[in-house]
mmCIF file of C-alpha atoms and ligand atoms in Angstrom:
data_model
loop_
_atom_site.group_PDB
_atom_site.id
_atom_site.type_symbol
_atom_site.label_atom_id
_atom_site.label_comp_id
_atom_site.label_asym_id
_atom_site.label_seq_id
_atom_site.Cartn_x
_atom_site.Cartn_y
_atom_site.Cartn_z
ATOM 1 C CA MET A 84 67.040 -17.845 86.098
ATOM 2 C CA VAL A 85 65.342 -14.794 84.617
ATOM 3 C CA HIS A 86 64.857 -11.797 86.881
ATOM 4 C CA TYR A 87 62.096 -9.545 85.629
ATOM 5 C CA ILE A 88 62.814 -5.906 86.316
ATOM 6 C CA PRO A 89 59.727 -3.953 87.377
ATOM 7 C CA THR A 90 58.361 -2.218 84.301
ATOM 8 C CA ASP A 91 58.436 1.174 85.879
ATOM 9 C CA PRO A 92 59.305 3.684 83.194
ATOM 10 C CA PHE A 93 62.868 4.835 82.859
ATOM 11 C CA SER A 94 63.613 7.758 85.072
ATOM 12 C CA ALA A 95 63.830 10.267 82.245
ATOM 13 C CA ARG A 96 61.339 9.347 79.530
ATOM 14 C CA LEU A 97 60.810 12.202 77.133
ATOM 15 C CA THR A 98 57.169 11.831 76.215
ATOM 16 C CA ASP A 99 53.907 11.431 78.111
ATOM 17 C CA THR A 100 52.823 8.457 76.070
ATOM 18 C CA PRO A 101 54.746 5.724 74.253
ATOM 19 C CA SER A 102 55.348 6.319 70.554
ATOM 20 C CA GLY A 103 54.236 2.830 69.576
ATOM 21 C CA GLU A 104 57.548 2.091 67.833
ATOM 22 C CA TYR A 105 59.791 -0.273 69.706
ATOM 23 C CA VAL A 106 63.223 -1.822 69.478
ATOM 24 C CA LEU A 107 64.819 -4.638 71.427
ATOM 25 C CA ALA A 108 67.690 -3.374 73.568
ATOM 26 C CA VAL A 109 70.396 -5.429 75.252
ATOM 27 C CA ASP A 110 73.124 -4.609 77.758
ATOM 28 C CA ILE A 111 75.837 -7.254 78.166
ATOM 29 C CA GLY A 112 78.138 -6.966 81.164
ATOM 30 C CA GLY A 113 80.724 -9.310 82.612
ATOM 31 C CA THR A 114 78.318 -10.450 85.347
ATOM 32 C CA ALA A 115 74.782 -9.903 84.076
ATOM 33 C CA MET A 116 72.963 -9.058 80.882
ATOM 34 C CA ARG A 117 69.709 -7.165 80.551
ATOM 35 C CA ALA A 118 67.175 -7.033 77.773
ATOM 36 C CA GLY A 119 64.296 -4.650 77.260
ATOM 37 C CA VAL A 120 61.599 -3.463 74.892
ATOM 38 C CA VAL A 121 62.120 0.277 74.579
ATOM 39 C CA ASP A 122 60.485 3.065 72.583
ATOM 40 C CA SER A 123 62.135 6.158 71.141
ATOM 41 C CA GLY A 124 61.070 8.335 74.069
ATOM 42 C CA GLY A 125 62.589 6.050 76.683
ATOM 43 C CA TRP A 126 59.468 4.084 77.575
ATOM 44 C CA SER A 127 60.093 0.479 78.498
ATOM 45 C CA LEU A 128 57.381 -2.170 78.186
ATOM 46 C CA ALA A 129 59.407 -5.035 79.618
ATOM 47 C CA ARG A 130 62.843 -5.602 81.009
ATOM 48 C CA ALA A 131 64.609 -8.660 82.383
ATOM 49 C CA ARG A 132 68.049 -9.708 83.469
ATOM 50 C CA ILE A 133 70.006 -12.992 83.605
ATOM 51 C CA ALA A 134 73.573 -13.961 84.476
ATOM 52 C CA THR A 135 76.023 -13.622 81.574
ATOM 53 C CA HIS A 136 78.098 -16.743 82.330
ATOM 54 C CA ALA A 137 80.646 -15.482 79.808
ATOM 55 C CA ASP A 138 82.907 -18.455 80.551
ATOM 56 C CA ARG A 139 80.415 -20.781 78.838
ATOM 57 C CA GLY A 140 81.334 -19.079 75.581
ATOM 58 C CA LEU A 141 79.752 -16.560 73.279
ATOM 59 C CA ILE A 142 77.594 -19.103 71.415
ATOM 60 C CA ASP A 143 76.003 -20.324 74.639
ATOM 61 C CA THR A 144 75.447 -16.749 75.832
ATOM 62 C CA ALA A 145 73.929 -15.700 72.489
ATOM 63 C CA ALA A 146 71.457 -18.602 72.689
ATOM 64 C CA ARG A 147 70.391 -17.613 76.204
ATOM 65 C CA LEU A 148 70.170 -13.976 75.152
ATOM 66 C CA GLU A 149 67.930 -14.960 72.230
ATOM 67 C CA SER A 150 65.597 -16.725 74.620
ATOM 68 C CA LEU A 151 65.632 -13.726 77.012
ATOM 69 C CA LEU A 152 64.736 -11.395 74.133
ATOM 70 C CA ARG A 153 61.860 -13.668 73.123
ATOM 71 C CA GLN A 154 60.600 -13.561 76.717
ATOM 72 C CA VAL A 155 60.647 -9.750 76.990
ATOM 73 C CA ALA A 156 59.083 -9.497 73.512
ATOM 74 C CA SER A 157 56.288 -11.799 74.635
ATOM 75 C CA GLU A 158 55.914 -9.878 77.895
ATOM 76 C CA ALA A 159 55.524 -6.696 75.840
ATOM 77 C CA GLY A 160 52.698 -8.197 73.812
ATOM 78 C CA GLU A 161 54.472 -9.438 70.661
ATOM 79 C CA ARG A 162 54.818 -6.109 68.931
ATOM 80 C CA ALA A 163 56.702 -5.511 65.698
ATOM 81 C CA PHE A 164 60.283 -4.499 66.325
ATOM 82 C CA THR A 165 62.505 -2.650 63.917
ATOM 83 C CA ALA A 166 65.995 -3.471 65.190
ATOM 84 C CA ILE A 167 68.089 -4.859 68.015
ATOM 85 C CA GLY A 168 70.602 -2.601 69.773
ATOM 86 C CA ILE A 169 73.359 -4.192 71.837
ATOM 87 C CA SER A 170 75.385 -2.399 74.473
ATOM 88 C CA THR A 171 78.322 -4.483 75.611
ATOM 89 C CA ALA A 172 81.457 -4.489 77.685
ATOM 90 C CA GLY A 173 84.404 -4.322 75.310
ATOM 91 C CA PRO A 174 86.678 -3.789 73.619
ATOM 92 C CA VAL A 175 84.366 -4.431 70.687
ATOM 93 C CA ASP A 176 84.387 -3.314 67.053
ATOM 94 C CA PRO A 177 81.107 -1.412 66.663
ATOM 95 C CA ALA A 178 81.022 -2.074 62.918
ATOM 96 C CA THR A 179 80.896 -5.864 63.274
ATOM 97 C CA GLY A 180 80.267 -6.579 66.952
ATOM 98 C CA THR A 181 83.542 -8.514 67.050
ATOM 99 C CA TYR A 182 85.252 -8.597 70.429
ATOM 100 C CA ARG A 183 88.934 -7.737 70.852
ATOM 101 C CA HIS A 184 90.377 -9.550 73.889
ATOM 102 C CA PRO A 185 87.569 -8.442 76.240
ATOM 103 C CA PRO A 186 88.975 -8.840 79.787
ATOM 104 C CA ASN A 187 85.573 -9.468 81.390
ATOM 105 C CA LEU A 188 84.196 -11.758 78.653
ATOM 106 C CA PRO A 189 86.873 -14.469 78.559
ATOM 107 C CA GLY A 190 87.025 -16.566 75.398
ATOM 108 C CA TRP A 191 84.984 -14.147 73.287
ATOM 109 C CA HIS A 192 87.950 -12.728 71.348
ATOM 110 C CA ASP A 193 87.391 -12.522 67.586
ATOM 111 C CA LEU A 194 83.739 -13.563 67.908
ATOM 112 C CA SER A 195 80.488 -11.659 67.331
ATOM 113 C CA MET A 196 76.906 -12.490 68.239
ATOM 114 C CA VAL A 197 75.500 -10.247 65.505
ATOM 115 C CA PRO A 198 75.062 -13.000 62.847
ATOM 116 C CA ALA A 199 73.252 -15.384 65.231
ATOM 117 C CA LEU A 200 70.860 -12.754 66.618
ATOM 118 C CA SER A 201 70.244 -11.137 63.251
ATOM 119 C CA SER A 202 69.230 -14.430 61.661
ATOM 120 C CA ALA A 203 67.219 -15.550 64.714
ATOM 121 C CA PHE A 204 65.035 -12.414 64.660
ATOM 122 C CA GLY A 205 65.336 -11.300 61.025
ATOM 123 C CA LEU A 206 66.278 -7.812 62.253
ATOM 124 C CA PRO A 207 69.262 -5.512 61.879
ATOM 125 C CA VAL A 208 71.544 -5.768 64.913
ATOM 126 C CA VAL A 209 73.782 -2.861 65.914
ATOM 127 C CA VAL A 210 76.462 -2.892 68.585
ATOM 128 C CA GLY A 211 78.116 -0.258 70.746
ATOM 129 C CA HIS A 212 80.458 -0.055 73.700
ATOM 130 C CA ASP A 213 78.519 0.178 76.965
ATOM 131 C CA ALA A 214 80.136 3.333 78.346
ATOM 132 C CA THR A 215 79.896 5.112 74.979
ATOM 133 C CA LEU A 216 76.200 4.267 74.775
ATOM 134 C CA ALA A 217 75.693 5.416 78.368
ATOM 135 C CA ALA A 218 77.261 8.763 77.424
ATOM 136 C CA LEU A 219 74.949 8.983 74.404
ATOM 137 C CA ALA A 220 71.915 8.201 76.592
ATOM 138 C CA GLU A 221 72.951 10.910 79.053
ATOM 139 C CA THR A 222 72.897 13.484 76.248
ATOM 140 C CA ARG A 223 69.377 12.358 75.285
ATOM 141 C CA PHE A 224 67.676 11.330 78.529
ATOM 142 C CA GLY A 225 69.871 12.436 81.437
ATOM 143 C CA ALA A 226 70.082 15.560 83.558
ATOM 144 C CA ARG A 227 72.359 17.075 80.868
ATOM 145 C CA ARG A 228 70.111 16.250 77.929
ATOM 146 C CA GLY A 229 71.024 18.296 74.906
ATOM 147 C CA ALA A 230 74.727 18.286 75.811
ATOM 148 C CA ARG A 231 77.023 17.984 72.785
ATOM 149 C CA ASP A 232 80.215 17.350 74.746
ATOM 150 C CA LEU A 233 79.890 14.931 77.632
ATOM 151 C CA VAL A 234 81.879 12.141 79.265
ATOM 152 C CA TYR A 235 80.319 9.214 81.138
ATOM 153 C CA VAL A 236 82.644 7.410 83.537
ATOM 154 C CA THR A 237 81.629 4.063 84.945
ATOM 155 C CA LEU A 238 83.224 3.207 88.279
ATOM 156 C CA SER A 239 82.576 -0.470 88.869
ATOM 157 C CA THR A 240 84.438 -3.793 88.880
ATOM 158 C CA GLY A 241 86.475 -2.064 86.177
ATOM 159 C CA ILE A 242 86.576 1.582 85.091
ATOM 160 C CA GLY A 243 85.767 2.907 81.638
ATOM 161 C CA ALA A 244 84.470 5.993 79.932
ATOM 162 C CA GLY A 245 82.257 6.946 77.054
ATOM 163 C CA ILE A 246 82.829 10.178 75.181
ATOM 164 C CA VAL A 247 80.425 12.282 73.142
ATOM 165 C CA ALA A 248 82.225 15.143 71.372
ATOM 166 C CA GLY A 249 80.476 17.635 69.150
ATOM 167 C CA GLY A 250 77.305 15.571 69.479
ATOM 168 C CA ARG A 251 78.914 12.377 68.183
ATOM 169 C CA PRO A 252 80.109 9.314 70.064
ATOM 170 C CA VAL A 253 83.900 8.977 69.944
ATOM 171 C CA THR A 254 84.836 5.391 69.137
ATOM 172 C CA GLY A 255 88.485 5.699 68.102
ATOM 173 C CA SER A 256 90.013 4.007 65.057
ATOM 174 C CA THR A 257 89.250 0.469 66.282
ATOM 175 C CA GLY A 258 86.448 1.019 68.784
ATOM 176 C CA GLY A 259 88.906 1.315 71.673
ATOM 177 C CA ALA A 260 88.395 4.957 72.675
ATOM 178 C CA GLY A 261 87.286 5.755 76.193
ATOM 179 C CA GLU A 262 89.589 3.408 78.073
ATOM 180 C CA ALA A 263 89.882 5.995 80.833
ATOM 181 C CA GLY A 264 90.504 3.201 83.323
ATOM 182 C CA HIS A 265 94.005 2.925 81.917
ATOM 183 C CA LEU A 266 94.963 6.576 82.305
ATOM 184 C CA ILE A 267 98.043 6.543 84.527
ATOM 185 C CA VAL A 268 97.166 8.372 87.738
ATOM 186 C CA HIS A 269 99.917 7.018 90.020
ATOM 187 C CA PRO A 270 103.072 6.099 88.087
ATOM 188 C CA GLY A 271 104.553 2.848 89.378
ATOM 189 C CA GLY A 272 101.394 2.061 91.327
ATOM 190 C CA ARG A 273 99.273 -1.063 91.317
ATOM 191 C CA SER A 274 98.654 -3.096 88.163
ATOM 192 C CA CYS A 275 95.293 -3.571 86.526
ATOM 193 C CA GLY A 276 94.217 -6.751 84.743
ATOM 194 C CA ALA A 277 95.537 -5.350 81.458
ATOM 195 C CA GLY A 278 99.032 -4.975 82.914
ATOM 196 C CA CYS A 279 99.636 -1.239 83.147
ATOM 197 C CA ARG A 280 100.921 0.072 86.462
ATOM 198 C CA GLY A 281 99.288 2.840 88.429
ATOM 199 C CA CYS A 282 96.320 3.282 86.111
ATOM 200 C CA LEU A 283 92.945 4.458 87.374
ATOM 201 C CA GLU A 284 91.540 0.933 87.197
ATOM 202 C CA GLY A 285 94.569 -0.500 89.023
ATOM 203 C CA GLU A 286 94.195 2.094 91.778
ATOM 204 C CA ALA A 287 90.471 2.687 92.203
ATOM 205 C CA SER A 288 88.245 0.011 90.630
ATOM 206 C CA GLY A 289 86.181 -2.303 92.798
ATOM 207 C CA THR A 290 88.708 -5.008 92.046
ATOM 208 C CA ALA A 291 91.596 -2.718 93.049
ATOM 209 C CA ILE A 292 89.941 -1.631 96.299
ATOM 210 C CA ALA A 293 89.393 -5.247 97.353
ATOM 211 C CA ALA A 294 92.949 -6.170 96.300
ATOM 212 C CA ALA A 295 94.476 -3.287 98.275
ATOM 213 C CA VAL A 296 92.754 -4.433 101.460
ATOM 214 C CA ARG A 297 93.738 -8.053 100.831
ATOM 215 C CA ALA A 298 97.398 -7.100 100.332
ATOM 216 C CA ALA A 299 97.479 -4.937 103.470
ATOM 217 C CA ILE A 300 95.942 -7.672 105.607
ATOM 218 C CA ALA A 301 98.414 -10.203 104.185
ATOM 219 C CA ALA A 302 101.197 -7.780 105.163
ATOM 220 C CA GLY A 303 99.953 -7.791 108.753
ATOM 221 C CA ARG A 304 97.760 -4.663 108.897
ATOM 222 C CA ALA A 305 95.014 -4.787 111.500
ATOM 223 C CA SER A 306 91.485 -4.310 110.206
ATOM 224 C CA THR A 307 87.907 -5.201 111.000
ATOM 225 C CA LEU A 308 87.784 -6.498 107.426
ATOM 226 C CA GLY A 309 88.576 -10.032 106.320
ATOM 227 C CA ALA A 310 90.775 -10.861 103.347
ATOM 228 C CA GLU A 311 87.639 -11.675 101.311
ATOM 229 C CA ALA A 312 86.137 -8.179 101.708
ATOM 230 C CA ASP A 313 84.711 -6.689 98.520
ATOM 231 C CA ALA A 314 84.569 -2.974 97.697
ATOM 232 C CA ALA A 315 81.114 -2.579 99.270
ATOM 233 C CA ALA A 316 82.425 -4.033 102.545
ATOM 234 C CA VAL A 317 85.420 -1.694 102.392
ATOM 235 C CA PHE A 318 83.143 1.344 101.987
ATOM 236 C CA ALA A 319 80.992 0.147 104.901
ATOM 237 C CA ALA A 320 84.047 -0.397 107.129
ATOM 238 C CA ALA A 321 85.390 3.041 106.233
ATOM 239 C CA THR A 322 82.166 4.715 107.351
ATOM 240 C CA GLU A 323 82.543 2.855 110.658
ATOM 241 C CA GLY A 324 86.060 4.171 111.181
ATOM 242 C CA ASP A 325 88.249 1.239 110.128
ATOM 243 C CA ALA A 326 91.652 2.873 109.552
ATOM 244 C CA LEU A 327 92.743 0.565 106.737
ATOM 245 C CA ALA A 328 89.429 0.925 104.912
ATOM 246 C CA ILE A 329 89.602 4.731 105.213
ATOM 247 C CA GLU A 330 93.130 4.736 103.829
ATOM 248 C CA VAL A 331 92.109 2.594 100.849
ATOM 249 C CA VAL A 332 89.013 4.690 100.091
ATOM 250 C CA GLU A 333 91.047 7.900 100.315
ATOM 251 C CA GLY A 334 93.609 6.418 97.924
ATOM 252 C CA ALA A 335 90.824 5.574 95.473
ATOM 253 C CA ILE A 336 89.418 9.101 95.735
ATOM 254 C CA GLU A 337 92.851 10.561 94.993
ATOM 255 C CA ALA A 338 93.145 8.382 91.881
ATOM 256 C CA ILE A 339 89.610 9.154 90.663
ATOM 257 C CA ALA A 340 90.090 12.906 91.213
ATOM 258 C CA THR A 341 93.339 12.767 89.235
ATOM 259 C CA GLY A 342 91.633 10.896 86.395
ATOM 260 C CA LEU A 343 88.698 13.320 86.316
ATOM 261 C CA ALA A 344 91.057 16.307 86.231
ATOM 262 C CA GLY A 345 92.811 14.794 83.216
ATOM 263 C CA LEU A 346 89.544 14.162 81.380
ATOM 264 C CA LEU A 347 88.395 17.737 82.041
ATOM 265 C CA ALA A 348 91.651 19.157 80.689
ATOM 266 C CA LEU A 349 91.631 16.904 77.621
ATOM 267 C CA LEU A 350 88.001 17.129 76.546
ATOM 268 C CA ASP A 351 86.468 20.291 78.042
ATOM 269 C CA PRO A 352 83.093 18.538 78.445
ATOM 270 C CA GLU A 353 79.882 20.215 79.549
ATOM 271 C CA ALA A 354 79.759 17.511 82.193
ATOM 272 C CA ILE A 355 81.390 14.337 83.386
ATOM 273 C CA ILE A 356 78.677 11.967 84.590
ATOM 274 C CA LEU A 357 79.655 9.210 86.998
ATOM 275 C CA GLY A 358 77.770 5.911 87.143
ATOM 276 C CA GLY A 359 78.387 2.323 88.204
ATOM 277 C CA GLY A 360 78.184 0.554 91.542
ATOM 278 C CA LEU A 361 81.239 2.245 93.018
ATOM 279 C CA THR A 362 79.684 5.660 92.453
ATOM 280 C CA ASN A 363 76.945 4.642 94.892
ATOM 281 C CA GLY A 364 79.538 3.349 97.370
ATOM 282 C CA LEU A 365 81.379 6.682 97.234
ATOM 283 C CA GLU A 366 78.272 8.612 98.255
ATOM 284 C CA PRO A 367 79.537 9.512 101.776
ATOM 285 C CA TRP A 368 82.727 10.894 100.167
ATOM 286 C CA TRP A 369 81.068 12.691 97.249
ATOM 287 C CA GLU A 370 81.935 16.194 98.445
ATOM 288 C CA ALA A 371 85.469 15.056 99.303
ATOM 289 C CA LEU A 372 85.847 13.690 95.777
ATOM 290 C CA LEU A 373 84.647 16.953 94.246
ATOM 291 C CA ASP A 374 86.924 19.017 96.524
ATOM 292 C CA ARG A 375 89.961 16.920 95.638
ATOM 293 C CA THR A 376 89.112 17.146 91.932
ATOM 294 C CA ARG A 377 88.883 20.951 92.223
ATOM 295 C CA ASP A 378 92.324 20.938 93.894
ATOM 296 C CA ILE A 379 93.923 18.918 91.108
ATOM 297 C CA ALA A 380 92.075 20.204 88.027
ATOM 298 C CA LEU A 381 92.852 23.351 86.081
ATOM 299 C CA PRO A 382 92.105 26.562 88.050
ATOM 300 C CA ARG A 383 89.073 27.278 85.845
ATOM 301 C CA TYR A 384 87.298 24.386 87.619
ATOM 302 C CA ALA A 385 87.873 25.752 91.143
ATOM 303 C CA GLY A 386 84.418 27.300 91.169
ATOM 304 C CA ASP A 387 82.068 25.380 88.910
ATOM 305 C CA LEU A 388 83.090 21.746 88.621
ATOM 306 C CA PRO A 389 80.850 19.913 86.115
ATOM 307 C CA VAL A 390 81.101 16.462 87.724
ATOM 308 C CA GLU A 391 77.758 14.824 88.517
ATOM 309 C CA ARG A 392 76.195 11.477 89.332
ATOM 310 C CA THR A 393 73.937 9.807 86.773
ATOM 311 C CA THR A 394 70.196 10.193 87.155
ATOM 312 C CA LEU A 395 69.566 7.172 84.914
ATOM 313 C CA GLY A 396 70.463 4.498 87.470
ATOM 314 C CA ASP A 397 71.441 1.200 85.848
ATOM 315 C CA ASP A 398 69.562 2.018 82.654
ATOM 316 C CA ALA A 399 71.943 4.363 80.832
ATOM 317 C CA SER A 400 73.604 1.717 78.644
ATOM 318 C CA LEU A 401 70.314 -0.040 77.835
ATOM 319 C CA LEU A 402 68.795 3.293 76.779
ATOM 320 C CA GLY A 403 71.898 3.954 74.668
ATOM 321 C CA ALA A 404 71.422 0.567 72.980
ATOM 322 C CA SER A 405 67.857 1.562 72.080
ATOM 323 C CA LEU A 406 69.133 4.837 70.610
ATOM 324 C CA ILE A 407 71.546 3.156 68.186
ATOM 325 C CA ALA A 408 68.846 0.675 67.215
ATOM 326 C CA PHE A 409 66.479 3.515 66.273
ATOM 327 C CA GLU A 410 69.294 5.290 64.425
ATOM 328 C CA ALA A 411 70.074 2.125 62.464
ATOM 329 C CA VAL A 412 66.563 1.950 61.031
ATOM 330 C CA ALA A 413 66.363 5.701 60.504
ATOM 331 C CA GLY A 414 69.383 5.310 58.209
HETATM 332 ZN ZN1 ZN B 751 95.438 -0.357 83.273
#
C-alpha cells in the first residue's frame, strides 16, 4: 500500500519558488522506503512511502520502488528528471550501490539496484549512505546550513552517524565510515546485532532498550511493562515513574552521552545533529542528556555544547539523496 505524504514543502527550503529542475529522490530504510520529486532548493512536488519488505529480496524491492517512483513522477505532473538519488541503510559502496552485509536489509549482500533503476528510467542513479546524506542535507538545509564540519547521528532501531568534514562527506575506504553505533561506550556490555559488546547500538538503540527491559522482566524485575514493550513504551513508562523503565532510559542516556563526547573529541564538529525516532522519545530527558554529555566531554564543551536536534524531521536523508542526484548531473 502506498502512503502519500502531504506535499507540504520541506521545513527548510531555500528559495521562494521552485527552480523547475527536479530529481527523483529515494530513501530506503529497513522498515519503509520513501520516494519524492525534489528540486535543488528543497521543494518537493510529491512524496510517498511504502514498506520495504527487504526479506522479499532486492529484486522484488527494486521493482516496487520503480513503481513508487513512477507514481510520484506522475503525481508531480510528468516532468523531465535529470537523475535519481538513493539514500539507503548500509553498509553500501557508494560507487556501485552494492550492499555489504547490510544488517537491516537481509539477503541484499553483494547486490545493487542501480542497474535495474538506471535502465528502467534511462537516468543516472547515484547512491549514498543514509546518515551521510542526512549530514550533507543538514549542512545545506538545516539549522546549521553552511557548516563545513558536522556530524549527524541517527538514534533509531539502530544507531549510525554521517560525517561531513571540511565540507565533504566522509565515506571511508569502503563506504563504511560513520558506524558510530559500534563505538564501545561500555566495555563488556550488551551485544549489538553485529556482535560487538558494549557498543552504543548494543546499549542505547531502540532494539537495545526493548531488549534490556525484556531481560530484566525475564530475570524477575517488577515493571508495569510487558516483555513485548518497544522503546516507545519504555519511554512512556519512564515518564510515568516505572523504576525499571527509568533505569533503562538512564542507561541509554549514559551510553549516548559517552558516544557524543567521543565524537566531539575526535571530529571537532561545528555541531552534532541528532535525528531518528529515539531522539523524539528522549525529549523529556533532553536537558539531562546534554548535562551528562557536558560532564563526560572535554572541558571545552562545559559551556557551549554543540549538540542539537534536527529541524528537518524525517526528510534529512531524502533531501541528501536529492543533493547527490543534482551533483551527479552537475559533474
Ligand atoms: Zn556493535
